Amino acid sequence: MNKKVLITGGTGLVGSELIPMLQATGWQVAVLSRSKDASAPYEIFEWDYHKDYIEEGAFNNVSAIIHLAGASVAGQRWTAERKEEIFNSRTKTSHLLFKKLNETEHEVKTFVTASAIGYYGNDTGNATIKESAPVGHDFLAHVTDAWETATSRVSTLGIRLVQLRIGVVLSQKSGALMELIKPPITAPLGKGNQYMSWIHIEDLCRMFMHALEEEKCTGAYNAVGPKPTTNKALTKAAASAFGKPFMPIPVPKLALKIFLGEMAQIVLGGSRISCEKIMTEGFEFKFPKLEEALKDLKSR
């Protein structure tokens, strides 16, 4: 099998960490991007879902695709236009990949795509959620359900499909962790007892590698660590690890809704997500405990 993988969303939080890991283990990487970059340490092919376009030759010698593309759900307030971009950047890119794979001679055998634990809904309380749980009813659940429906079409082409439902990614570069410790004084959000199903960025990238290389992996998997914790506990541990003061008085729900608008549901809701399925299929976490994960990220 050719060890060449085509990646979408290669410059994002996950892609920028995953690509060097792939290259270090012998994978040749090509990236679909909206623009060329001569300084990039990999081959770039242009694409544009608005124009239904993927540059010719993008699938040459490619045996696997990792689909990470999607506008950030936390980057801007959820205006009608932003919500449309969040939806389209996931679903229309997925439809485009399916269409071109269906029309083009290729050697693609594996398709690993990002998804999100938002599939289950904004707030599932204290119940432990497995992959068999039903889809939720809010905006992000609608987006994720449509996203998975779009990527599922790839499996009709005889391609092995893996959908990783990603939780709260802890990284020293950006994302939830950096937002939690950004204020001068850290504090829980809302009640603080909502669950945050977190995963260290390295473990998440290793999980993508596992899904890519283990042929027994197929279908949906929860991409979270084995020890979910509450918003209050995670914030307190992050503050301690990064030397920030912690105030146990929560930021009121109303203040978050005023400041963030509808997007506040991301931090006010929570889910206790199980990773049992992928662990039973052989995946082992490098950072199963929060304190170990935070210590490693602080040292980077």
Coordinates of C-alpha atoms in Angstrom, one line a residue, residues 78 115-125 127 129-130 133-145 148 165-167 194-195 197 222 265-273:
W78 CA -22.9 32.8 15.9
S115 CA -16.6 14.7 13.8
A116 CA -17.5 16.0 17.2
I117 CA -19.1 14.9 20.5
G118 CA -21.6 17.8 19.8
Y119 CA -23.4 15.0 17.9
Y120 CA -25.0 13.9 21.2
G121 CA -26.3 17.4 22.0
N122 CA -25.1 20.3 24.0
D123 CA -25.8 19.0 27.5
T124 CA -26.2 15.3 28.3
G125 CA -25.8 15.7 32.0
A127 CA -24.9 10.0 31.9
I129 CA -22.5 8.5 26.6
K130 CA -21.4 5.8 24.1
A133 CA -26.4 7.2 21.9
P134 CA -28.9 9.1 19.7
V135 CA -28.2 12.4 18.0
G136 CA -29.1 15.6 19.9
H137 CA -31.4 18.4 18.9
D138 CA -29.4 21.7 19.1
F139 CA -27.5 23.5 16.4
L140 CA -24.2 21.7 16.8
A141 CA -25.9 18.3 16.9
H142 CA -27.6 19.2 13.6
V143 CA -24.3 20.3 12.1
T144 CA -22.5 17.1 13.2
D145 CA -25.3 14.8 12.2
E148 CA -21.5 12.5 9.4
R165 CA -16.1 12.4 17.4
I166 CA -13.7 14.8 19.0
G167 CA -14.1 16.3 22.5
Q194 CA -20.8 20.4 33.7
Y195 CA -18.6 17.7 32.3
S197 CA -14.6 15.3 28.0
N222 CA -15.5 9.0 20.6
Q265 CA -24.0 26.8 25.0
I266 CA -20.6 25.4 24.1
V267 CA -19.2 26.2 27.6
L268 CA -22.5 26.0 29.6
G269 CA -23.4 22.5 28.5
G270 CA -21.4 19.4 29.1
S271 CA -21.2 15.7 28.3
R272 CA -19.6 12.7 30.0
I273 CA -18.3 10.7 27.0

